[in-house]
PDB file of C-alpha atoms and ligand atoms in Angstrom:
ATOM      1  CA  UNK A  10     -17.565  20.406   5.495  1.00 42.00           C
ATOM      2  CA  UNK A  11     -16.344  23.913   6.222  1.00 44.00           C
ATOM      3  CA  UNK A  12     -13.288  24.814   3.126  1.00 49.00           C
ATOM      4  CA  UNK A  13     -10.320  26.163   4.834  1.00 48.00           C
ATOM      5  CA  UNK A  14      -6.777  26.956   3.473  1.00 50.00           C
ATOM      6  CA  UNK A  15      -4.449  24.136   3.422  1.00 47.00           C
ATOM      7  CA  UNK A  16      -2.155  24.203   6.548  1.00 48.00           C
ATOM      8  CA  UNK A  17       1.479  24.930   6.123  1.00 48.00           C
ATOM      9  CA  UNK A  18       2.956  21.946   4.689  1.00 48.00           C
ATOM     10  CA  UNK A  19       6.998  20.353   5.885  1.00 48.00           C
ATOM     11  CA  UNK A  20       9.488  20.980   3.209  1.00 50.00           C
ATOM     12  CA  UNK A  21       9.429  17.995   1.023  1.00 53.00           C
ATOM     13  CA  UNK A  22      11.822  15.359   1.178  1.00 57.00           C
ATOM     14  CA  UNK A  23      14.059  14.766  -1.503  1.00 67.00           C
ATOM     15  CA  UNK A  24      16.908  12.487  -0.550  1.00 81.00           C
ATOM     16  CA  UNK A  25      15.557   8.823  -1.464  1.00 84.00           C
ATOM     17  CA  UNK A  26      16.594   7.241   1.719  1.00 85.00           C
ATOM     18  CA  UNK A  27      15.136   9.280   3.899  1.00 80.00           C
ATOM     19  CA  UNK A  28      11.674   9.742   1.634  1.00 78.00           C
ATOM     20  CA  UNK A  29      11.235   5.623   2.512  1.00 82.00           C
ATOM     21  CA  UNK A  30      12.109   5.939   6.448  1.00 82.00           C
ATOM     22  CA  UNK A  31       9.981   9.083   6.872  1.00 78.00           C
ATOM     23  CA  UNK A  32       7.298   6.815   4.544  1.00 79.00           C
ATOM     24  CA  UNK A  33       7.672   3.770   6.942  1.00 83.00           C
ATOM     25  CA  UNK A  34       8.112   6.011   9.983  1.00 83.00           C
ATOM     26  CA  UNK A  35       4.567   7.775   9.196  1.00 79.00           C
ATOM     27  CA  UNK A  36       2.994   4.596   8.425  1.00 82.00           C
ATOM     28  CA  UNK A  37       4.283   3.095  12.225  1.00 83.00           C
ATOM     29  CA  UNK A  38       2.317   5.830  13.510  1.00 82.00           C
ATOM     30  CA  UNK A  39      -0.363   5.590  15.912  1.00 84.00           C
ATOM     31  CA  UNK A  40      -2.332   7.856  13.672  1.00 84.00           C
ATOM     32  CA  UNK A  41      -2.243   6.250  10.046  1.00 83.00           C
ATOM     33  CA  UNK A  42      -3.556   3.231  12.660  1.00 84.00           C
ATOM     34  CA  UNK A  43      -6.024   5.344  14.351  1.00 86.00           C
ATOM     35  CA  UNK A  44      -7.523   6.822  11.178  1.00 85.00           C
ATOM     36  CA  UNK A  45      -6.655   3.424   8.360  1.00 85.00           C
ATOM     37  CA  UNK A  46      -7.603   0.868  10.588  1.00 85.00           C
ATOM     38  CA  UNK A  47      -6.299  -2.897  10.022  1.00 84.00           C
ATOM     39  CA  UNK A  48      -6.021  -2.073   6.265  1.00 87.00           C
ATOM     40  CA  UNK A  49      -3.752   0.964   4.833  1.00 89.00           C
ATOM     41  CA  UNK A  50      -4.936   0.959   1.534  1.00 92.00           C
ATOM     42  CA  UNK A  51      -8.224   1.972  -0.673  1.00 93.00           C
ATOM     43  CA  UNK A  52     -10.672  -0.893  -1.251  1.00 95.00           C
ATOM     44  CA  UNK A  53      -9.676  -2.818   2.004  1.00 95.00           C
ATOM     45  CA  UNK A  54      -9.876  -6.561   2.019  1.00 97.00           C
ATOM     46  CA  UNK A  55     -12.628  -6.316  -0.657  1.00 97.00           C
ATOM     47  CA  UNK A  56      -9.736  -5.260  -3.168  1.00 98.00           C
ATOM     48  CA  UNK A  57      -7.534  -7.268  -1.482  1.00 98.00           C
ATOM     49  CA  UNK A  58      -9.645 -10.685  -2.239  1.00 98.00           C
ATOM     50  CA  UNK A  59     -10.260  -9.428  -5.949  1.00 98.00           C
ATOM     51  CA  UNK A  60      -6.283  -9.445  -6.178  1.00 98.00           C
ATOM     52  CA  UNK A  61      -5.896 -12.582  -4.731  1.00 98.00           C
ATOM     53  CA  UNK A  62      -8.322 -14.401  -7.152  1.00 98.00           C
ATOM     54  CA  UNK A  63      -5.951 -13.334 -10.276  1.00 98.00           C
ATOM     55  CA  UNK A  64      -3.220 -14.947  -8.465  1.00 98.00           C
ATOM     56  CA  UNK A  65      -3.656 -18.315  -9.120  1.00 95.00           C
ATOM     57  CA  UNK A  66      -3.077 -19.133  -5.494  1.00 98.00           C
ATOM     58  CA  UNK A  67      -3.191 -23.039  -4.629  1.00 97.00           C
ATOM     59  CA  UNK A  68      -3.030 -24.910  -0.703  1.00 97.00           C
ATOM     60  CA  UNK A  69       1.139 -23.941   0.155  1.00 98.00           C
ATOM     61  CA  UNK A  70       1.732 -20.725  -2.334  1.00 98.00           C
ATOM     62  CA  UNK A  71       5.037 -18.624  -1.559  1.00 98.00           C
ATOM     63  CA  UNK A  72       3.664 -15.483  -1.181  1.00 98.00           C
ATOM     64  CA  UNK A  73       5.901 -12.378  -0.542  1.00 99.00           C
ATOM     65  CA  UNK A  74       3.632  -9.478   0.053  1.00 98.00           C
ATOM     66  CA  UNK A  75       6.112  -6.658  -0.017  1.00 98.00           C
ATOM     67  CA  UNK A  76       5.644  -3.145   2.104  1.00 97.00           C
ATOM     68  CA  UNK A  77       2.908  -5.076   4.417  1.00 98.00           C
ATOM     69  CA  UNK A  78       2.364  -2.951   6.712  1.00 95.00           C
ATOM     70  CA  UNK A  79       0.174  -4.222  10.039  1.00 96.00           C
ATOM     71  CA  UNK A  80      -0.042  -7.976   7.775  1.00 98.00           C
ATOM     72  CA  UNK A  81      -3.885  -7.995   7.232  1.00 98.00           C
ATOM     73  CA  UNK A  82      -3.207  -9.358   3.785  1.00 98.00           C
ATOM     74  CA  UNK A  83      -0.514 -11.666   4.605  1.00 98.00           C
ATOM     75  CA  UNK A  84      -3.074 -13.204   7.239  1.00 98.00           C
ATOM     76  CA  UNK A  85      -5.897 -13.239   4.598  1.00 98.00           C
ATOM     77  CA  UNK A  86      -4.014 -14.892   1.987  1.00 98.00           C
ATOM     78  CA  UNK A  87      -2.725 -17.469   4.859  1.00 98.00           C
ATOM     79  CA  UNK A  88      -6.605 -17.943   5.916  1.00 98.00           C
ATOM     80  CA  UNK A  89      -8.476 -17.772   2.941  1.00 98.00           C
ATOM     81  CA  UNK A  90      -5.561 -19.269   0.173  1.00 98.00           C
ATOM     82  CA  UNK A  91      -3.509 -21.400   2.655  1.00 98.00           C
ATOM     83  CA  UNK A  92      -0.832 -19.635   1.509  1.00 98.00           C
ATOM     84  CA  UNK A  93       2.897 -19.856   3.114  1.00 98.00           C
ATOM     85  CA  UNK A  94       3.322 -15.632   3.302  1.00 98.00           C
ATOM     86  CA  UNK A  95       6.445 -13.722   3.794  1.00 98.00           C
ATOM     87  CA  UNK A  96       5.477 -10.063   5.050  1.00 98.00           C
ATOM     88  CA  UNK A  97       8.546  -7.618   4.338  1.00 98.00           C
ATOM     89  CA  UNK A  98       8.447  -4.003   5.448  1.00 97.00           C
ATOM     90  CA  UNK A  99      10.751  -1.091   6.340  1.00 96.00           C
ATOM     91  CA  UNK A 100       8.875   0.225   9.234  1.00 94.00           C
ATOM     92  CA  UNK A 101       9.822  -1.598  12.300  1.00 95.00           C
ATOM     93  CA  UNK A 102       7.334  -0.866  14.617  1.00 93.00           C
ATOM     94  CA  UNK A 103       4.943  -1.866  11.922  1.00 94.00           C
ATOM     95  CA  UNK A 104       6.690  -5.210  11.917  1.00 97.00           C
ATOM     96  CA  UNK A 105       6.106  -5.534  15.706  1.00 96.00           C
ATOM     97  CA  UNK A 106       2.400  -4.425  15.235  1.00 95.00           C
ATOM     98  CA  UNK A 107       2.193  -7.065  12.541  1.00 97.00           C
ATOM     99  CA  UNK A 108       4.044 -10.083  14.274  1.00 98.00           C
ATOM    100  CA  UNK A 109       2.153  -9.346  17.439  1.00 98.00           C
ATOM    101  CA  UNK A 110      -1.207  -9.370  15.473  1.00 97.00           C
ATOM    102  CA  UNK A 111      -0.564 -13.013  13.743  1.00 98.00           C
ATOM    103  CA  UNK A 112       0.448 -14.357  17.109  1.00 98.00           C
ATOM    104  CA  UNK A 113      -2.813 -13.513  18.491  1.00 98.00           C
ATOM    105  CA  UNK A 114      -4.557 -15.457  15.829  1.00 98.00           C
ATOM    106  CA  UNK A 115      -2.250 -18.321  15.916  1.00 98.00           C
ATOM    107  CA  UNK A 116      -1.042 -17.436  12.296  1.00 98.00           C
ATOM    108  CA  UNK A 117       3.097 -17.663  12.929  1.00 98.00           C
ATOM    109  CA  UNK A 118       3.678 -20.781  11.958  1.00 98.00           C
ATOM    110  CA  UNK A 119       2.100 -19.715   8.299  1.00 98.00           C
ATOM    111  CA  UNK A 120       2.519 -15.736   8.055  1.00 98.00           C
ATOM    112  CA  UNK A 121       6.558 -14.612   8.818  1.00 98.00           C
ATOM    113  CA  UNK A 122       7.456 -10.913   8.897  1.00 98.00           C
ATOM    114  CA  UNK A 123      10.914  -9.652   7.582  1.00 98.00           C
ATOM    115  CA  UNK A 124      12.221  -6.222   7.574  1.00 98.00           C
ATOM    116  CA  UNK A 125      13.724  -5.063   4.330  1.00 98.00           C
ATOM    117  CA  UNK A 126      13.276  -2.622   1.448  1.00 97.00           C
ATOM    118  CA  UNK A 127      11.664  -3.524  -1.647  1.00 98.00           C
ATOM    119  CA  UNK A 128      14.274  -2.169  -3.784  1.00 98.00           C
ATOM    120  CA  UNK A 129      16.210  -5.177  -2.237  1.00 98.00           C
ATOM    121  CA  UNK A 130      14.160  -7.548  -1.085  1.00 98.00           C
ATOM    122  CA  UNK A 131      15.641  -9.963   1.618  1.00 98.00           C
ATOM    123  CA  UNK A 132      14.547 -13.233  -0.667  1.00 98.00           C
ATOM    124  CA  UNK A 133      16.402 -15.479  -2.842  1.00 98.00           C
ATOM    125  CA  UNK A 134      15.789 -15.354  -6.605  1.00 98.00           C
ATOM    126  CA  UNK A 135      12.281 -17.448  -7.983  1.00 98.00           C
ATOM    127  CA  UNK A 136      11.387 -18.179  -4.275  1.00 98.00           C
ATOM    128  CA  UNK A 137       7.820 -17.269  -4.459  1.00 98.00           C
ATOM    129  CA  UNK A 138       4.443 -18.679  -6.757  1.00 98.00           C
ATOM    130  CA  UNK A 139       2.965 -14.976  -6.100  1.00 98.00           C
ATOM    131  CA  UNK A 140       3.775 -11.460  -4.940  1.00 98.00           C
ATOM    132  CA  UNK A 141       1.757  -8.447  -3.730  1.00 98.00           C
ATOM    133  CA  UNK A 142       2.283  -4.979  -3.558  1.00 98.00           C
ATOM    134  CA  UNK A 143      -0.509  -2.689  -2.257  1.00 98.00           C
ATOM    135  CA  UNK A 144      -0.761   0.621  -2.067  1.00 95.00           C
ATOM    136  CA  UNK A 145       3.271   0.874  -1.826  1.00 95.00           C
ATOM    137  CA  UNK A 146       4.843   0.994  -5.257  1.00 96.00           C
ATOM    138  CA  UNK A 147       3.909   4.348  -5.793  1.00 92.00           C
ATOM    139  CA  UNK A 148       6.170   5.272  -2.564  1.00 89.00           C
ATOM    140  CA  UNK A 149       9.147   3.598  -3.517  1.00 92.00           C
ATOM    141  CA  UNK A 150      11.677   6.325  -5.088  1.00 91.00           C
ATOM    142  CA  UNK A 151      13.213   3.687  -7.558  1.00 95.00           C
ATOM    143  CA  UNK A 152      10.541   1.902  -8.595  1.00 97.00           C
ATOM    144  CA  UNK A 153      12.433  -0.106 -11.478  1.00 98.00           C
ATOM    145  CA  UNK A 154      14.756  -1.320  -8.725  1.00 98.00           C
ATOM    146  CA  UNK A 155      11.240  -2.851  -7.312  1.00 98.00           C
ATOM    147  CA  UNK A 156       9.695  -3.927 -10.097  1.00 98.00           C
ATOM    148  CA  UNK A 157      13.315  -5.954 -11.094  1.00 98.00           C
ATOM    149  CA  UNK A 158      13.149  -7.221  -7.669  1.00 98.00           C
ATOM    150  CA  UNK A 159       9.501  -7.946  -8.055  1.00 98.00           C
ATOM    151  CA  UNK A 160      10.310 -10.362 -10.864  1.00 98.00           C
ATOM    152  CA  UNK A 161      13.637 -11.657  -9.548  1.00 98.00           C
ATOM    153  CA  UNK A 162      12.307 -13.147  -6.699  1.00 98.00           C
ATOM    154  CA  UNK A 163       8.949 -14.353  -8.398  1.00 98.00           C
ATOM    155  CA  UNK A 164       9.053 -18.411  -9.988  1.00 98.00           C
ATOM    156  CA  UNK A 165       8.947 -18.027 -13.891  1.00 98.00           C
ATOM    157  CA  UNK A 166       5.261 -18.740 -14.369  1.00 98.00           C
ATOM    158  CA  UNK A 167       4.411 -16.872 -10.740  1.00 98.00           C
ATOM    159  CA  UNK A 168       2.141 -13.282 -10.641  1.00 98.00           C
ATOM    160  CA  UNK A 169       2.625 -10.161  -9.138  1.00 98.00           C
ATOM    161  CA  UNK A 170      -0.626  -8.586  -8.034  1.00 98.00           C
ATOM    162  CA  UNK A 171      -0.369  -4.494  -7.354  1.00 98.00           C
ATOM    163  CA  UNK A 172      -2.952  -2.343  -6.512  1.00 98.00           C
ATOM    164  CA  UNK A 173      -2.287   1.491  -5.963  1.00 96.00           C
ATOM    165  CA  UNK A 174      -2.637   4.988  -6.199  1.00 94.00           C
ATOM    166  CA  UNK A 175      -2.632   6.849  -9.713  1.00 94.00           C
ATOM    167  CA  UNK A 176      -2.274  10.244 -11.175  1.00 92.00           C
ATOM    168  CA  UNK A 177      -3.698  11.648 -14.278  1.00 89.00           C
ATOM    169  CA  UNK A 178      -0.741  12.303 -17.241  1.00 85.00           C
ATOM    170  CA  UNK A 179      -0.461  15.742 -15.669  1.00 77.00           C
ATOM    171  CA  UNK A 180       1.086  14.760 -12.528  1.00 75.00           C
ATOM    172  CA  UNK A 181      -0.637  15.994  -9.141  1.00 75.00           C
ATOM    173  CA  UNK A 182      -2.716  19.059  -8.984  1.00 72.00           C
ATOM    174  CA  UNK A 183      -0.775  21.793  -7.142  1.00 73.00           C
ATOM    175  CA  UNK A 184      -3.502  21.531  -4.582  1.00 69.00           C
ATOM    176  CA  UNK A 185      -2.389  18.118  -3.621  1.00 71.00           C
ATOM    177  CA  UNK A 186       1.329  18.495  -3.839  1.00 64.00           C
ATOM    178  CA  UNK A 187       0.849  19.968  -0.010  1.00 58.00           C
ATOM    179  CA  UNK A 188      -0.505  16.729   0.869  1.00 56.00           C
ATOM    180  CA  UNK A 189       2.626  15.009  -0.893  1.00 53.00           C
ATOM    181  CA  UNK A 190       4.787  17.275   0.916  1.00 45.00           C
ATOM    182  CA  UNK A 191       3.134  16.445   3.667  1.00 49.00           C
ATOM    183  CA  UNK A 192       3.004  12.485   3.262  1.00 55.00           C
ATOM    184  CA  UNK A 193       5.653  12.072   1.125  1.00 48.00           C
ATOM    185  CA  UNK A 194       4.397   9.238   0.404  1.00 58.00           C
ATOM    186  CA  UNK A 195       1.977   9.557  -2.907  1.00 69.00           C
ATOM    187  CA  UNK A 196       4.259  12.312  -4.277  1.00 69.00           C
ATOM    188  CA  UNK A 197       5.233   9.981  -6.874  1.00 82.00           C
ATOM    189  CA  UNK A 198       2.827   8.040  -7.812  1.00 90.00           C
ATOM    190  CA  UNK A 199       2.326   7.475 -11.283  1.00 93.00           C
ATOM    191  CA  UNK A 200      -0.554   6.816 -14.037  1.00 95.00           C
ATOM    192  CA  UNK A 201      -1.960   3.528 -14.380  1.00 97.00           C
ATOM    193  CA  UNK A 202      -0.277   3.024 -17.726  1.00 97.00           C
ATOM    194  CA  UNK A 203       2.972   3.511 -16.497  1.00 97.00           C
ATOM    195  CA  UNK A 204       2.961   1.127 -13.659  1.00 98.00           C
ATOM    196  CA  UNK A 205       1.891  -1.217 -16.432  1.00 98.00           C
ATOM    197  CA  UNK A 206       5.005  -0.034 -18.639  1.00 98.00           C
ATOM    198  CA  UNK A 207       7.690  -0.347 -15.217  1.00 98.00           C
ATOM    199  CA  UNK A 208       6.336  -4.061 -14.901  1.00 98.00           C
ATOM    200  CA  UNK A 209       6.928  -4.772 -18.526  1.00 98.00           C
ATOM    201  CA  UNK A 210      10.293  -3.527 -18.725  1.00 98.00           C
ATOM    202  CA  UNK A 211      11.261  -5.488 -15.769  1.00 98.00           C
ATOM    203  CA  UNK A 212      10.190  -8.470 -17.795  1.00 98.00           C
ATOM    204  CA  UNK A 213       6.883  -9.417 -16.612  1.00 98.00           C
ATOM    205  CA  UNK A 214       3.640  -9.472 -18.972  1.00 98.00           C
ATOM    206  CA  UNK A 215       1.044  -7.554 -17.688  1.00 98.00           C
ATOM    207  CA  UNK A 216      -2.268  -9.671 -17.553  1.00 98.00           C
ATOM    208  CA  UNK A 217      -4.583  -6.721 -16.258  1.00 98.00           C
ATOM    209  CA  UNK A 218      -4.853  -3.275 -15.524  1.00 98.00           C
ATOM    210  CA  UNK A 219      -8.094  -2.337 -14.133  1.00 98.00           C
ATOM    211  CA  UNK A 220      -8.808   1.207 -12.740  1.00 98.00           C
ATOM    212  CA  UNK A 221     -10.814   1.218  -9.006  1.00 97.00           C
ATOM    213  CA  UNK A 222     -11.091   4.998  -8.914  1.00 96.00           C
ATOM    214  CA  UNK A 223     -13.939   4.270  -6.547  1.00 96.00           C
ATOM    215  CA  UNK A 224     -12.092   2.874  -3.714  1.00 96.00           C
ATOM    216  CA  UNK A 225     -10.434   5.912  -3.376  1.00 94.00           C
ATOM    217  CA  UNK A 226     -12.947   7.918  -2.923  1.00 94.00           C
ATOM    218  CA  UNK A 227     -14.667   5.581  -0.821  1.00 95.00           C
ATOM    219  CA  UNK A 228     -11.366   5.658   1.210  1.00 93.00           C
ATOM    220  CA  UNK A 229     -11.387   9.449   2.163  1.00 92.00           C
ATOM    221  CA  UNK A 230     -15.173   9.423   3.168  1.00 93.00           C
ATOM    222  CA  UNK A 231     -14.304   6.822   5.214  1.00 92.00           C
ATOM    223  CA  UNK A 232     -11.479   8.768   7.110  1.00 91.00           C
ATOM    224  CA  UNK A 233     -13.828  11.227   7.085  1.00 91.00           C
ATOM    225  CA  UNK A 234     -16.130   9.977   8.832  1.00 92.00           C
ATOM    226  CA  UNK A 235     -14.015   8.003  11.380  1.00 90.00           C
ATOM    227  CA  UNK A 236     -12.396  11.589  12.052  1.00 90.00           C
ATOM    228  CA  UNK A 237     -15.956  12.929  13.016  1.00 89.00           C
ATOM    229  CA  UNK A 238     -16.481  10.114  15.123  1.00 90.00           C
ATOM    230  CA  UNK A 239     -13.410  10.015  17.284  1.00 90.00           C
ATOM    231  CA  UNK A 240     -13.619  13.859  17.387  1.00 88.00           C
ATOM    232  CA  UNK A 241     -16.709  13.673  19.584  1.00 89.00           C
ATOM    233  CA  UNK A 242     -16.254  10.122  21.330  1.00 90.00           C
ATOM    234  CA  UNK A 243     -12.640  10.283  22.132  1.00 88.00           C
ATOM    235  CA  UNK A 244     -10.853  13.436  21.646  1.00 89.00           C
ATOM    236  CA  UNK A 245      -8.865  12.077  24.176  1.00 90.00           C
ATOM    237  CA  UNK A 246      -7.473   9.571  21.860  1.00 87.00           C
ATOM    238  CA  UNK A 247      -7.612  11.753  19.130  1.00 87.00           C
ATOM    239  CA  UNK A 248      -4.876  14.160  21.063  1.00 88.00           C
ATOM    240  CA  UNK A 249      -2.753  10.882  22.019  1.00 88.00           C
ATOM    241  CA  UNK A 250      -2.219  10.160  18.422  1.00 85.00           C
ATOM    242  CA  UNK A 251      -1.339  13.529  17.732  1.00 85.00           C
ATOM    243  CA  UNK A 252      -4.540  13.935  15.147  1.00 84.00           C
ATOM    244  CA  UNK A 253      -5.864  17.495  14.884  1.00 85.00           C
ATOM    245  CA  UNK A 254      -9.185  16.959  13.011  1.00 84.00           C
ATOM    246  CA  UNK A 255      -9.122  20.626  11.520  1.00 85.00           C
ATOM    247  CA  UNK A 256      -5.458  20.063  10.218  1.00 81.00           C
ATOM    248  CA  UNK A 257      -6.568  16.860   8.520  1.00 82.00           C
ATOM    249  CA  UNK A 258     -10.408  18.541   6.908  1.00 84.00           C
ATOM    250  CA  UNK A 259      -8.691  20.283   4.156  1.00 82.00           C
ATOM    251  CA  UNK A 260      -6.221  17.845   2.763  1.00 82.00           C
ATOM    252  CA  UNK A 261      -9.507  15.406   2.982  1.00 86.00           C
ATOM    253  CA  UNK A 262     -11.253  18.111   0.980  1.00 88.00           C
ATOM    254  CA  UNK A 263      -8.847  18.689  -1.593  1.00 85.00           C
ATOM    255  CA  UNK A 264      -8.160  14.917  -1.818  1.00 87.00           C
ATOM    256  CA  UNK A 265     -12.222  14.375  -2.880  1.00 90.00           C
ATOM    257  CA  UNK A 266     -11.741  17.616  -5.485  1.00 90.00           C
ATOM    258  CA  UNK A 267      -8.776  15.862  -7.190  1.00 89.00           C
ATOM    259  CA  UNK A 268     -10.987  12.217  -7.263  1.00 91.00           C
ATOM    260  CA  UNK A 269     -13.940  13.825  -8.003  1.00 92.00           C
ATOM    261  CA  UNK A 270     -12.000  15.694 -11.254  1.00 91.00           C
ATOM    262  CA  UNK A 271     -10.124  12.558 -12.188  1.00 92.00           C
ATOM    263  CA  UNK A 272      -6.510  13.703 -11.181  1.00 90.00           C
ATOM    264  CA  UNK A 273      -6.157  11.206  -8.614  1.00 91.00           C
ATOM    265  CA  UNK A 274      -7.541   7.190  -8.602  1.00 94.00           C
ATOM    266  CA  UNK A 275      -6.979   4.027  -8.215  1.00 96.00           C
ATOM    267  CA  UNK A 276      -5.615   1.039  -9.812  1.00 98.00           C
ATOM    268  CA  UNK A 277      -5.382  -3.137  -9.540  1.00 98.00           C
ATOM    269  CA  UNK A 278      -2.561  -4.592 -12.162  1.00 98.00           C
ATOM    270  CA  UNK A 279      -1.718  -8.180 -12.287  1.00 98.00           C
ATOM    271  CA  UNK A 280       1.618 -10.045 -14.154  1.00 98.00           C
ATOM    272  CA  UNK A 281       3.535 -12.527 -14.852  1.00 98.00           C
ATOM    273  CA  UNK A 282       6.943 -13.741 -14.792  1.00 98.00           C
ATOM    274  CA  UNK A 283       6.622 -15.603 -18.530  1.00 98.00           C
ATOM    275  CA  UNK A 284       8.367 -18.681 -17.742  1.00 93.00           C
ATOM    276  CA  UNK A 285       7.121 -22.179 -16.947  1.00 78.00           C
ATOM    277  CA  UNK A 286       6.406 -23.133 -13.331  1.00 64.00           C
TER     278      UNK A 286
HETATM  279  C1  SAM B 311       0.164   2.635   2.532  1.00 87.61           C
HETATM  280  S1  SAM B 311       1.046   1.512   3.535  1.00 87.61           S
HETATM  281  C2  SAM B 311       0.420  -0.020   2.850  1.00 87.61           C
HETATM  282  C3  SAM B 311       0.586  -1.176   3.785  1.00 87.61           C
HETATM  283  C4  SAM B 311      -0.068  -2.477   3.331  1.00 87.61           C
HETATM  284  N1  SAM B 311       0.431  -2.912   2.042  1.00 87.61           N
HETATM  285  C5  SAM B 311      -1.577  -2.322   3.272  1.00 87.61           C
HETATM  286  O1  SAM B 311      -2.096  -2.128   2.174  1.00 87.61           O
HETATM  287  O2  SAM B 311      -2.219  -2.347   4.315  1.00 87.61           O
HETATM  288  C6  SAM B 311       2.688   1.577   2.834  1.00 87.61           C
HETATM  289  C7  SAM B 311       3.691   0.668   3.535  1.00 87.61           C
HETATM  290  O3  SAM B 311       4.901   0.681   2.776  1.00 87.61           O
HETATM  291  C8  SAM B 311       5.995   0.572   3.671  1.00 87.61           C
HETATM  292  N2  SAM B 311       7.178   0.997   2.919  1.00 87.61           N
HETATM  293  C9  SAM B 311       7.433   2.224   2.420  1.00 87.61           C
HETATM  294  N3  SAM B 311       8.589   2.204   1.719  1.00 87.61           N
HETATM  295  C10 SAM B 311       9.053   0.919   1.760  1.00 87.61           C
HETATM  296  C11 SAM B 311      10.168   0.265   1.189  1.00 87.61           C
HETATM  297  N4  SAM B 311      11.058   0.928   0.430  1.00 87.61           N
HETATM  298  N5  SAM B 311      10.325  -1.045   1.414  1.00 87.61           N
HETATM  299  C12 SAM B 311       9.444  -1.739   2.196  1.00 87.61           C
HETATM  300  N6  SAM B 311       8.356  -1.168   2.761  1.00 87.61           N
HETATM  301  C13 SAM B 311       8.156   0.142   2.527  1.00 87.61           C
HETATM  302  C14 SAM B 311       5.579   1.457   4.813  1.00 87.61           C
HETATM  303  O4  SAM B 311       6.315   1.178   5.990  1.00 87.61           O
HETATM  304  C15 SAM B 311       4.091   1.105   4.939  1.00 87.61           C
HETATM  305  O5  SAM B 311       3.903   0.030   5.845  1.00 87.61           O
END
């Protein structure tokens, strides 16, 4: 791929409010859909199952899977688990997107889909056997606020399963903090270790922390390519959603640069509320 100079990048979003509704409002659009597909985060349901597995899921788990997005993983864990899932999100044309999708597959009675913030989730204390957070903590600007609600509304004995984006101790390379301006989204996400350390003081014990670096990168190729392909078979499409595939080339670029040198990855951590269930 051709290198060009980052594009001009929004100026970045400080107030923490509005950080989460332009998060949720970017993730409602009909790019992110065009471009992510059914799942918006690295490793897909592949990840997703792996996650699942440490959750010590049984027939009827309360699952809350919080910041949901279009509810692939609250219909997987219904499908494959037999879960009970609670979706919540902020966006809420995501929510619509999501509700419509489980109605098609005749999920509703099993998958529900609540709008709320994760900082205060919309659940009553120890109401869930399990929790999942994917590709979303590292949005939220208080993210003690989430992890405390993580474990407040998890069952002493119940595990949170996380997976998401990580930065090396240094923070993001300055090449990248146009693509956090950008999507203010990963702007703050943090090293492995330290997602580890918010669950902990929250009160959970931190089973696992396993790095999936991979995914990532897998991830951006796979944009990649999907951006090349719509590019020549539907342009139209492409211009509907409001994608410009030489705007997007560079940020891709850059985002490969800071996988390939380390500064960026991926991570899966699983906890537990210490407690008996
Ligand atoms: C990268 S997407 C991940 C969606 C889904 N977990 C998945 O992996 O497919 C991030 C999601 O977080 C949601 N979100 C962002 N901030 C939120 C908040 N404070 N509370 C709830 N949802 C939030 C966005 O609306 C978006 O759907």
């Amino acid at each position: 791929m051709t290198e060009r100079p980052l594009p001009a990048t929004p100026a970045p979003v400080s107030d923490p409010e509005e950080v989460k509704s332009c998060c949720a409002t970017a993730y409602g659009s009909d790019a992110v859909a065009l471009l992510l597909g059914d799942s918006y985060h690295p490793g897909g349901l592949t990840l997703t199952r792996r996650l699942a597995d440490a959750l010590a899921l049984t027939a009827g788990s309360r699952v809350l899977d919080v910041a949901c997005g279009p509810g692939t993983t609250a219909r997987l864990l219904a499908l494959e688990h037999d879960a009970r899932v609670d979706g919540v999100d902020l966006g809420a044309t995501t929510l619509e997107a999501a509700r419509a999708a489980t109605a098609t597959v005749g999920l509703s009675d099993r998958v529900r889909f609540l709008h709320g913030d994760a900082e205060r989730l919309p659940a009553p204390d120890a109401a869930y056997d399990a929790l999942v957070c994917e590709c979303a903590l590292c949005t939220f600007p208080d993210k003690p606020a989430a992890a405390a609600e993580f474990a407040r509304v998890l069952r002493p004995g119940g595990r949170v399963g996380i997976t998401d984006v990580t930065v090396a101790d240094g923070g993001l390379p300055d090449e990248l903090a146009g693509i956090a301006g950008w999507v203010a989204c990963v702007a703050d996400a943090l090293p492995a270790d330290a997602y580890a350390e918010l669950l902990r003081a929250a009160g959970l014990r931190v089973l696992r922390v396993a790095a999936h670096d991979g995914a990532l990168v897998r991830m951006i190729d796979r944009i990649d390519a999907r951006i090349r392909l719509l590019a020549m078979a539907s342009p139209a499409r492409m211009a509907e959603a409001g994608v410009d595939a030489d705007a997007v080339a560079p940020y891709l670029s850059a985002a490969r640069r800071a996988a390939a040198a380390g500064d960026i990855g991926y991570a899966l951590l699983v906890a537990e509320r210490p407690g008996r269930g």
